[in-house]
């Protein structure tokens, strides 16, 4: 019975889920169609909001492209290749491989989402090279499924915002929150830790059980084999000596690591997306040994960022529609949030906050975007109902992460590395969505009691 459900979900996604760029276009039209009647905005106002938002994710788009390219370049370093290859030889059965990839990816995503997203799929890809009989689609889906615990983890943008800048926190919540909330009240709250642990264990079990007994889609290991970058021939000119200088790479890496150490451990900075990119960058430089070797490997990896560069401006435009206000003074994000507030009690409020965030995440797959839309409304309503601010914040965070399982936006880097389409993995992710959703909903209701 379970295998029939899985097969049905996979077939459904294969048939009806379009290429991620087409999905973004459809979401754009849906957002426009809803915003006009609900917010009483003219087509000119909606289109203006869309156009004004198109470049709002420009910096973030560059970060996402860099984390993909630097992560792939780091994985291509000979020393990293050997290490991943040894780890990939550990599982002996397809189910064991799926379980290991799920666990590694989820824990890595909880520690840092950028690190986990890239490492998980690279690890899965290496296992596919070594093991026969493992379904490649499910392997990559398992690597991506761990992403659901991102916002409940150490790099979750919403709980980190609540713990850091007090002025921004007061402004974002319209003065409802007057002091920062330490992560002991959010990420490290026992309720959240237990929810994360149960979700990860459930994903490990369910993903292992989802491995098809027939109709397995394997991939020829030869197709996954990366073409080795042909090293440049050493020459005797000063320029060629610099290109092949290990000393130059070491000095540059020392400079970069020194900055990271000072920033993170002396100045108390956060291990954010920028820090992950720099870590990937300088590790890659030193492990590729020479500057020219790194340049050639980096250049080879750049093609995988095409989907990010194309689609992120469109999602920024959708965000502009959701957050934009016309002459009516009504914002679609605000209307959606208030609709859930109006049907909530003190017990159900975290659950409805979670569901509201999950719906908005399909159109605005960004923690910063959610914060701008929901913080002014949800924290005020939560305070009125007597709901703890930490619980309200984590309900938004979980909702922001949950529907990422079926939103191709965040899967683009993983899909680029795996050389798959979103429809290849989303059928499995749909099952993970249901399983994790049940756990999260139950956990939020228990936390609220």
GROMACS .gro file of C-alpha atoms in nm:
model
  449
    1UNK     CA    1   0.000   0.000   0.000
    2UNK     CA    2   0.277   0.242   0.099
    3UNK     CA    3   0.466   0.171  -0.225
    4UNK     CA    4   0.149   0.242  -0.425
    5UNK     CA    5   0.109   0.580  -0.253
    6UNK     CA    6   0.472   0.666  -0.324
    7UNK     CA    7   0.439   0.561  -0.687
    8UNK     CA    8   0.126   0.773  -0.719
    9UNK     CA    9   0.298   1.080  -0.574
   10UNK     CA   10   0.601   1.035  -0.798
   11UNK     CA   11   0.386   0.990  -1.108
   12UNK     CA   12   0.173   1.292  -1.014
   13UNK     CA   13   0.475   1.521  -0.979
   14UNK     CA   14   0.633   1.384  -1.295
   15UNK     CA   15   0.316   1.460  -1.487
   16UNK     CA   16   0.208   1.796  -1.343
   17UNK     CA   17   0.510   1.974  -1.193
   18UNK     CA   18   0.668   2.193  -1.460
   19UNK     CA   19   1.032   2.296  -1.490
   20UNK     CA   20   1.122   2.529  -1.197
   21UNK     CA   21   1.136   2.840  -1.418
   22UNK     CA   22   0.783   2.769  -1.548
   23UNK     CA   23   0.674   2.711  -1.187
   24UNK     CA   24   0.804   3.059  -1.096
   25UNK     CA   25   0.616   3.213  -1.389
   26UNK     CA   26   0.291   3.042  -1.284
   27UNK     CA   27   0.334   3.162  -0.924
   28UNK     CA   28   0.382   3.516  -1.058
   29UNK     CA   29   0.050   3.504  -1.244
   30UNK     CA   30  -0.128   3.348  -0.946
   31UNK     CA   31   0.003   3.620  -0.712
   32UNK     CA   32  -0.113   3.891  -0.956
   33UNK     CA   33  -0.457   3.731  -0.993
   34UNK     CA   34  -0.505   3.718  -0.614
   35UNK     CA   35  -0.356   4.057  -0.528
   36UNK     CA   36  -0.582   4.258  -0.760
   37UNK     CA   37  -0.924   4.165  -0.613
   38UNK     CA   38  -0.815   4.094  -0.255
   39UNK     CA   39  -0.605   4.409  -0.213
   40UNK     CA   40  -0.813   4.625  -0.446
   41UNK     CA   41  -0.507   4.705  -0.655
   42UNK     CA   42  -0.509   4.801  -1.022
   43UNK     CA   43  -0.304   4.606  -1.273
   44UNK     CA   44  -0.066   4.901  -1.292
   45UNK     CA   45  -0.012   4.895  -0.914
   46UNK     CA   46   0.048   4.519  -0.908
   47UNK     CA   47   0.287   4.531  -1.201
   48UNK     CA   48   0.471   4.823  -1.040
   49UNK     CA   49   0.508   4.627  -0.715
   50UNK     CA   50   0.638   4.332  -0.916
   51UNK     CA   51   0.890   4.540  -1.106
   52UNK     CA   52   1.005   4.723  -0.794
   53UNK     CA   53   1.077   4.392  -0.626
   54UNK     CA   54   1.264   4.218  -0.908
   55UNK     CA   55   1.611   4.325  -0.791
   56UNK     CA   56   1.553   4.296  -0.416
   57UNK     CA   57   1.722   3.954  -0.406
   58UNK     CA   58   2.019   4.054  -0.619
   59UNK     CA   59   2.273   4.026  -0.336
   60UNK     CA   60   2.118   3.703  -0.212
   61UNK     CA   61   2.118   3.559  -0.565
   62UNK     CA   62   2.492   3.619  -0.584
   63UNK     CA   63   2.539   3.448  -0.247
   64UNK     CA   64   2.339   3.144  -0.359
   65UNK     CA   65   2.532   3.120  -0.684
   66UNK     CA   66   2.861   3.146  -0.495
   67UNK     CA   67   2.771   2.883  -0.237
   68UNK     CA   68   2.684   2.643  -0.518
   69UNK     CA   69   2.999   2.712  -0.719
   70UNK     CA   70   3.244   2.728  -0.427
   71UNK     CA   71   3.088   2.416  -0.271
   72UNK     CA   72   3.113   2.221  -0.595
   73UNK     CA   73   3.469   2.344  -0.651
   74UNK     CA   74   3.567   2.240  -0.297
   75UNK     CA   75   3.418   1.895  -0.352
   76UNK     CA   76   3.626   1.862  -0.669
   77UNK     CA   77   3.952   1.902  -0.475
   78UNK     CA   78   4.146   1.571  -0.479
   79UNK     CA   79   4.164   1.540  -0.099
   80UNK     CA   80   3.789   1.603  -0.055
   81UNK     CA   81   3.707   1.361  -0.336
   82UNK     CA   82   3.901   1.086  -0.160
   83UNK     CA   83   3.736   1.155   0.176
   84UNK     CA   84   3.383   1.159   0.035
   85UNK     CA   85   3.459   0.846  -0.163
   86UNK     CA   86   3.560   0.657   0.153
   87UNK     CA   87   3.247   0.768   0.340
   88UNK     CA   88   3.029   0.677   0.043
   89UNK     CA   89   3.159   0.320   0.061
   90UNK     CA   90   3.014   0.271   0.412
   91UNK     CA   91   2.650   0.175   0.334
   92UNK     CA   92   2.602  -0.178   0.206
   93UNK     CA   93   2.235  -0.168   0.105
   94UNK     CA   94   2.020   0.086  -0.083
   95UNK     CA   95   1.806   0.145   0.228
   96UNK     CA   96   2.120   0.200   0.436
   97UNK     CA   97   2.249   0.448   0.179
   98UNK     CA   98   1.922   0.643   0.186
   99UNK     CA   99   1.921   0.648   0.567
  100UNK     CA  100   2.282   0.768   0.588
  101UNK     CA  101   2.232   1.045   0.332
  102UNK     CA  102   1.916   1.163   0.508
  103UNK     CA  103   2.080   1.175   0.849
  104UNK     CA  104   2.399   1.343   0.731
  105UNK     CA  105   2.209   1.603   0.531
  106UNK     CA  106   1.959   1.685   0.806
  107UNK     CA  107   2.222   1.727   1.077
  108UNK     CA  108   2.439   1.936   0.845
  109UNK     CA  109   2.140   2.156   0.751
  110UNK     CA  110   2.053   2.206   1.118
  111UNK     CA  111   2.409   2.326   1.179
  112UNK     CA  112   2.414   2.547   0.868
  113UNK     CA  113   2.172   2.531   0.579
  114UNK     CA  114   2.418   2.635   0.309
  115UNK     CA  115   2.671   2.377   0.420
  116UNK     CA  116   2.411   2.103   0.455
  117UNK     CA  117   2.244   2.168   0.121
  118UNK     CA  118   2.568   2.132  -0.076
  119UNK     CA  119   2.738   1.859   0.130
  120UNK     CA  120   2.428   1.638   0.138
  121UNK     CA  121   2.380   1.625  -0.238
  122UNK     CA  122   2.753   1.583  -0.311
  123UNK     CA  123   2.761   1.291  -0.066
  124UNK     CA  124   2.450   1.140  -0.228
  125UNK     CA  125   2.600   1.175  -0.573
  126UNK     CA  126   2.917   0.995  -0.463
  127UNK     CA  127   2.715   0.707  -0.319
  128UNK     CA  128   2.532   0.677  -0.652
  129UNK     CA  129   2.869   0.630  -0.822
  130UNK     CA  130   2.957   0.340  -0.595
  131UNK     CA  131   2.635   0.153  -0.525
  132UNK     CA  132   2.429  -0.038  -0.774
  133UNK     CA  133   2.057  -0.076  -0.724
  134UNK     CA  134   1.995   0.249  -0.535
  135UNK     CA  135   1.730   0.481  -0.677
  136UNK     CA  136   1.911   0.801  -0.774
  137UNK     CA  137   1.599   1.018  -0.753
  138UNK     CA  138   1.527   0.910  -0.396
  139UNK     CA  139   1.893   0.949  -0.303
  140UNK     CA  140   1.891   1.316  -0.407
  141UNK     CA  141   1.544   1.371  -0.255
  142UNK     CA  142   1.677   1.231   0.074
  143UNK     CA  143   1.972   1.471   0.060
  144UNK     CA  144   1.730   1.760   0.010
  145UNK     CA  145   1.473   1.645   0.269
  146UNK     CA  146   1.699   1.742   0.559
  147UNK     CA  147   1.646   2.104   0.456
  148UNK     CA  148   1.314   2.101   0.645
  149UNK     CA  149   1.496   2.151   0.979
  150UNK     CA  150   1.699   2.448   0.854
  151UNK     CA  151   1.502   2.733   1.016
  152UNK     CA  152   1.478   2.537   1.340
  153UNK     CA  153   1.856   2.513   1.348
  154UNK     CA  154   2.163   2.717   1.430
  155UNK     CA  155   2.149   2.915   1.104
  156UNK     CA  156   1.773   2.983   1.113
  157UNK     CA  157   1.732   3.345   1.006
  158UNK     CA  158   1.421   3.425   1.211
  159UNK     CA  159   1.540   3.303   1.556
  160UNK     CA  160   1.879   3.466   1.490
  161UNK     CA  161   1.708   3.797   1.412
  162UNK     CA  162   1.521   3.768   1.740
  163UNK     CA  163   1.846   3.712   1.928
  164UNK     CA  164   2.061   3.983   1.771
  165UNK     CA  165   1.963   4.339   1.674
  166UNK     CA  166   1.728   4.488   1.936
  167UNK     CA  167   1.654   4.805   1.736
  168UNK     CA  168   1.555   4.599   1.432
  169UNK     CA  169   1.348   4.366   1.652
  170UNK     CA  170   1.155   4.654   1.812
  171UNK     CA  171   1.094   4.817   1.474
  172UNK     CA  172   0.990   4.493   1.298
  173UNK     CA  173   0.738   4.404   1.571
  174UNK     CA  174   0.606   4.759   1.614
  175UNK     CA  175   0.736   4.770   1.969
  176UNK     CA  176   0.568   4.447   2.083
  177UNK     CA  177   0.905   4.288   2.165
  178UNK     CA  178   1.127   4.517   2.371
  179UNK     CA  179   1.422   4.288   2.440
  180UNK     CA  180   1.612   4.028   2.242
  181UNK     CA  181   1.525   3.662   2.281
  182UNK     CA  182   1.823   3.431   2.333
  183UNK     CA  183   1.834   3.115   2.124
  184UNK     CA  184   1.773   2.919   2.445
  185UNK     CA  185   1.412   3.038   2.408
  186UNK     CA  186   1.388   2.939   2.042
  187UNK     CA  187   1.637   2.710   1.868
  188UNK     CA  188   1.763   2.545   2.186
  189UNK     CA  189   1.427   2.527   2.363
  190UNK     CA  190   1.369   2.161   2.463
  191UNK     CA  191   1.042   2.154   2.267
  192UNK     CA  192   1.219   2.258   1.949
  193UNK     CA  193   1.511   2.019   2.001
  194UNK     CA  194   1.270   1.728   2.048
  195UNK     CA  195   1.073   1.827   1.736
  196UNK     CA  196   1.393   1.843   1.530
  197UNK     CA  197   1.510   1.504   1.658
  198UNK     CA  198   1.175   1.336   1.586
  199UNK     CA  199   1.151   1.490   1.238
  200UNK     CA  200   1.503   1.372   1.148
  201UNK     CA  201   1.438   1.020   1.278
  202UNK     CA  202   1.108   1.005   1.092
  203UNK     CA  203   1.269   1.118   0.767
  204UNK     CA  204   1.544   0.857   0.802
  205UNK     CA  205   1.285   0.581   0.848
  206UNK     CA  206   1.036   0.701   0.586
  207UNK     CA  207   1.298   0.772   0.320
  208UNK     CA  208   1.445   0.425   0.372
  209UNK     CA  209   1.100   0.269   0.339
  210UNK     CA  210   1.030   0.466   0.021
  211UNK     CA  211   1.300   0.290  -0.177
  212UNK     CA  212   1.107   0.127  -0.464
  213UNK     CA  213   1.105  -0.249  -0.495
  214UNK     CA  214   1.057  -0.229  -0.870
  215UNK     CA  215   1.098   0.040  -1.132
  216UNK     CA  216   1.419   0.158  -0.968
  217UNK     CA  217   1.578   0.448  -1.155
  218UNK     CA  218   1.953   0.409  -1.132
  219UNK     CA  219   2.210   0.618  -1.308
  220UNK     CA  220   2.515   0.504  -1.494
  221UNK     CA  221   2.814   0.594  -1.273
  222UNK     CA  222   2.996   0.698  -1.587
  223UNK     CA  223   2.745   0.980  -1.633
  224UNK     CA  224   2.826   1.113  -1.286
  225UNK     CA  225   3.196   1.099  -1.337
  226UNK     CA  226   3.332   1.449  -1.350
  227UNK     CA  227   3.580   1.527  -1.621
  228UNK     CA  228   3.910   1.604  -1.459
  229UNK     CA  229   4.030   1.956  -1.517
  230UNK     CA  230   4.339   1.939  -1.733
  231UNK     CA  231   4.620   2.103  -1.538
  232UNK     CA  232   4.796   2.389  -1.703
  233UNK     CA  233   5.147   2.313  -1.810
  234UNK     CA  234   5.414   2.471  -1.600
  235UNK     CA  235   5.631   2.726  -1.771
  236UNK     CA  236   5.924   2.938  -1.690
  237UNK     CA  237   5.777   3.287  -1.721
  238UNK     CA  238   5.712   3.492  -1.405
  239UNK     CA  239   5.337   3.486  -1.473
  240UNK     CA  240   5.329   3.108  -1.510
  241UNK     CA  241   5.528   3.063  -1.191
  242UNK     CA  242   5.271   3.272  -1.002
  243UNK     CA  243   4.987   3.066  -1.152
  244UNK     CA  244   5.146   2.746  -1.016
  245UNK     CA  245   5.264   2.891  -0.685
  246UNK     CA  246   5.150   2.690  -0.383
  247UNK     CA  247   5.293   2.963  -0.160
  248UNK     CA  248   5.054   3.217  -0.310
  249UNK     CA  249   4.756   2.991  -0.239
  250UNK     CA  250   4.872   2.930   0.119
  251UNK     CA  251   4.921   3.300   0.191
  252UNK     CA  252   4.575   3.381   0.052
  253UNK     CA  253   4.413   3.099   0.251
  254UNK     CA  254   4.586   3.211   0.572
  255UNK     CA  255   4.454   3.562   0.512
  256UNK     CA  256   4.101   3.431   0.466
  257UNK     CA  257   4.106   3.195   0.766
  258UNK     CA  258   4.248   3.470   0.986
  259UNK     CA  259   3.957   3.693   0.895
  260UNK     CA  260   3.705   3.417   0.968
  261UNK     CA  261   3.860   3.338   1.307
  262UNK     CA  262   3.864   3.703   1.410
  263UNK     CA  263   3.511   3.762   1.282
  264UNK     CA  264   3.354   3.452   1.440
  265UNK     CA  265   3.549   3.395   1.762
  266UNK     CA  266   3.694   3.735   1.854
  267UNK     CA  267   3.417   3.967   1.742
  268UNK     CA  268   3.139   3.714   1.804
  269UNK     CA  269   2.997   3.720   1.451
  270UNK     CA  270   2.752   3.459   1.326
  271UNK     CA  271   2.836   3.167   1.100
  272UNK     CA  272   2.607   3.299   0.829
  273UNK     CA  273   2.586   3.237   0.456
  274UNK     CA  274   2.876   3.473   0.386
  275UNK     CA  275   3.098   3.287   0.632
  276UNK     CA  276   3.012   2.953   0.471
  277UNK     CA  277   3.102   3.089   0.127
  278UNK     CA  278   3.437   3.218   0.254
  279UNK     CA  279   3.506   2.884   0.426
  280UNK     CA  280   3.432   2.695   0.103
  281UNK     CA  281   3.638   2.943  -0.097
  282UNK     CA  282   3.958   2.937   0.107
  283UNK     CA  283   3.942   2.564   0.178
  284UNK     CA  284   3.907   2.509  -0.194
  285UNK     CA  285   4.199   2.735  -0.275
  286UNK     CA  286   4.436   2.559  -0.039
  287UNK     CA  287   4.315   2.206  -0.129
  288UNK     CA  288   4.350   2.267  -0.503
  289UNK     CA  289   4.709   2.366  -0.418
  290UNK     CA  290   4.771   2.622  -0.693
  291UNK     CA  291   4.575   2.932  -0.801
  292UNK     CA  292   4.544   2.816  -1.161
  293UNK     CA  293   4.406   2.475  -1.055
  294UNK     CA  294   4.138   2.649  -0.847
  295UNK     CA  295   4.049   2.889  -1.128
  296UNK     CA  296   4.001   2.605  -1.376
  297UNK     CA  297   3.790   2.397  -1.136
  298UNK     CA  298   3.583   2.702  -1.038
  299UNK     CA  299   3.520   2.787  -1.403
  300UNK     CA  300   3.400   2.432  -1.466
  301UNK     CA  301   3.150   2.460  -1.179
  302UNK     CA  302   2.995   2.793  -1.280
  303UNK     CA  303   2.746   2.643  -1.527
  304UNK     CA  304   2.546   2.488  -1.243
  305UNK     CA  305   2.442   2.834  -1.119
  306UNK     CA  306   2.236   2.912  -1.433
  307UNK     CA  307   1.900   2.827  -1.273
  308UNK     CA  308   1.968   3.048  -0.972
  309UNK     CA  309   2.065   3.349  -1.182
  310UNK     CA  310   1.757   3.311  -1.402
  311UNK     CA  311   1.488   3.242  -1.144
  312UNK     CA  312   1.573   3.442  -0.834
  313UNK     CA  313   1.473   3.780  -0.986
  314UNK     CA  314   1.128   3.635  -1.059
  315UNK     CA  315   1.084   3.523  -0.699
  316UNK     CA  316   1.193   3.868  -0.586
  317UNK     CA  317   0.920   4.006  -0.809
  318UNK     CA  318   0.662   3.776  -0.651
  319UNK     CA  319   0.780   3.898  -0.311
  320UNK     CA  320   0.717   4.253  -0.435
  321UNK     CA  321   0.357   4.159  -0.520
  322UNK     CA  322   0.297   3.993  -0.181
  323UNK     CA  323   0.443   4.282   0.020
  324UNK     CA  324   0.346   4.571  -0.210
  325UNK     CA  325   0.083   4.826  -0.108
  326UNK     CA  326  -0.129   5.030  -0.348
  327UNK     CA  327  -0.363   5.323  -0.290
  328UNK     CA  328  -0.592   5.092  -0.093
  329UNK     CA  329  -0.320   5.054   0.170
  330UNK     CA  330  -0.372   4.677   0.174
  331UNK     CA  331  -0.089   4.424   0.146
  332UNK     CA  332  -0.159   4.064   0.039
  333UNK     CA  333   0.080   3.926   0.298
  334UNK     CA  334  -0.096   4.121   0.571
  335UNK     CA  335  -0.440   4.005   0.458
  336UNK     CA  336  -0.326   3.643   0.465
  337UNK     CA  337  -0.173   3.674   0.811
  338UNK     CA  338  -0.477   3.848   0.958
  339UNK     CA  339  -0.708   3.578   0.819
  340UNK     CA  340  -0.527   3.314   1.026
  341UNK     CA  341  -0.509   3.538   1.333
  342UNK     CA  342  -0.886   3.584   1.329
  343UNK     CA  343  -0.956   3.211   1.367
  344UNK     CA  344  -0.694   3.143   1.637
  345UNK     CA  345  -0.708   3.070   2.008
  346UNK     CA  346  -0.410   3.072   2.246
  347UNK     CA  347  -0.365   2.698   2.187
  348UNK     CA  348  -0.414   2.692   1.810
  349UNK     CA  349  -0.233   3.018   1.738
  350UNK     CA  350   0.116   2.866   1.689
  351UNK     CA  351  -0.035   2.603   1.455
  352UNK     CA  352  -0.216   2.863   1.243
  353UNK     CA  353   0.093   3.084   1.242
  354UNK     CA  354   0.288   2.786   1.109
  355UNK     CA  355   0.030   2.715   0.836
  356UNK     CA  356   0.016   3.081   0.737
  357UNK     CA  357   0.396   3.092   0.703
  358UNK     CA  358   0.389   2.768   0.503
  359UNK     CA  359   0.142   2.913   0.251
  360UNK     CA  360   0.332   3.241   0.218
  361UNK     CA  361   0.656   3.046   0.173
  362UNK     CA  362   0.530   2.908  -0.158
  363UNK     CA  363   0.529   3.265  -0.291
  364UNK     CA  364   0.797   3.425  -0.072
  365UNK     CA  365   1.059   3.155  -0.004
  366UNK     CA  366   1.273   3.383   0.209
  367UNK     CA  367   1.310   3.416   0.585
  368UNK     CA  368   1.368   3.789   0.553
  369UNK     CA  369   1.053   3.823   0.345
  370UNK     CA  370   0.849   3.633   0.602
  371UNK     CA  371   0.989   3.847   0.880
  372UNK     CA  372   0.886   4.167   0.704
  373UNK     CA  373   0.534   4.039   0.638
  374UNK     CA  374   0.449   3.850   0.957
  375UNK     CA  375   0.650   4.006   1.240
  376UNK     CA  376   0.434   4.322   1.278
  377UNK     CA  377   0.111   4.118   1.288
  378UNK     CA  378   0.191   3.781   1.445
  379UNK     CA  379   0.383   3.897   1.749
  380UNK     CA  380   0.117   4.154   1.839
  381UNK     CA  381  -0.161   3.897   1.804
  382UNK     CA  382   0.042   3.638   1.993
  383UNK     CA  383   0.099   3.879   2.281
  384UNK     CA  384  -0.276   3.951   2.297
  385UNK     CA  385  -0.346   3.577   2.317
  386UNK     CA  386  -0.072   3.523   2.576
  387UNK     CA  387   0.153   3.316   2.346
  388UNK     CA  388   0.526   3.321   2.419
  389UNK     CA  389   0.725   3.527   2.168
  390UNK     CA  390   0.977   3.248   2.124
  391UNK     CA  391   0.702   3.003   2.027
  392UNK     CA  392   0.550   3.251   1.781
  393UNK     CA  393   0.890   3.306   1.620
  394UNK     CA  394   0.959   2.933   1.589
  395UNK     CA  395   0.611   2.870   1.443
  396UNK     CA  396   0.695   3.119   1.166
  397UNK     CA  397   1.039   2.960   1.124
  398UNK     CA  398   0.904   2.606   1.092
  399UNK     CA  399   0.641   2.720   0.839
  400UNK     CA  400   0.909   2.899   0.641
  401UNK     CA  401   1.107   2.574   0.617
  402UNK     CA  402   0.831   2.315   0.581
  403UNK     CA  403   0.700   2.390   0.232
  404UNK     CA  404   1.056   2.419   0.101
  405UNK     CA  405   1.015   2.044   0.051
  406UNK     CA  406   0.789   2.110  -0.249
  407UNK     CA  407   0.913   2.458  -0.347
  408UNK     CA  408   1.181   2.425  -0.620
  409UNK     CA  409   1.337   2.761  -0.525
  410UNK     CA  410   1.570   2.619  -0.261
  411UNK     CA  411   1.627   2.294  -0.446
  412UNK     CA  412   1.797   2.466  -0.741
  413UNK     CA  413   2.156   2.433  -0.610
  414UNK     CA  414   2.105   2.066  -0.524
  415UNK     CA  415   1.939   1.992  -0.858
  416UNK     CA  416   2.218   2.167  -1.045
  417UNK     CA  417   2.482   1.949  -0.878
  418UNK     CA  418   2.274   1.631  -0.917
  419UNK     CA  419   2.183   1.710  -1.280
  420UNK     CA  420   1.816   1.636  -1.216
  421UNK     CA  421   1.490   1.825  -1.261
  422UNK     CA  422   1.261   1.921  -0.973
  423UNK     CA  423   0.991   1.676  -1.090
  424UNK     CA  424   1.239   1.390  -1.041
  425UNK     CA  425   1.254   1.434  -0.662
  426UNK     CA  426   0.937   1.620  -0.560
  427UNK     CA  427   0.717   1.310  -0.551
  428UNK     CA  428   0.931   1.169  -0.270
  429UNK     CA  429   0.950   1.512  -0.105
  430UNK     CA  430   0.570   1.527  -0.102
  431UNK     CA  431   0.564   1.219   0.125
  432UNK     CA  432   0.825   1.384   0.349
  433UNK     CA  433   0.610   1.698   0.356
  434UNK     CA  434   0.312   1.506   0.493
  435UNK     CA  435   0.513   1.309   0.750
  436UNK     CA  436   0.710   1.606   0.882
  437UNK     CA  437   0.399   1.825   0.876
  438UNK     CA  438   0.211   1.591   1.110
  439UNK     CA  439   0.503   1.593   1.354
  440UNK     CA  440   0.547   1.970   1.344
  441UNK     CA  441   0.175   2.041   1.389
  442UNK     CA  442   0.156   1.805   1.687
  443UNK     CA  443   0.474   1.950   1.834
  444UNK     CA  444   0.349   2.310   1.812
  445UNK     CA  445   0.016   2.218   1.975
  446UNK     CA  446   0.198   2.044   2.262
  447UNK     CA  447   0.441   2.339   2.298
  448UNK     CA  448   0.144   2.578   2.323
  449UNK     CA  449  -0.029   2.389   2.605
   0.00000   0.00000   0.00000
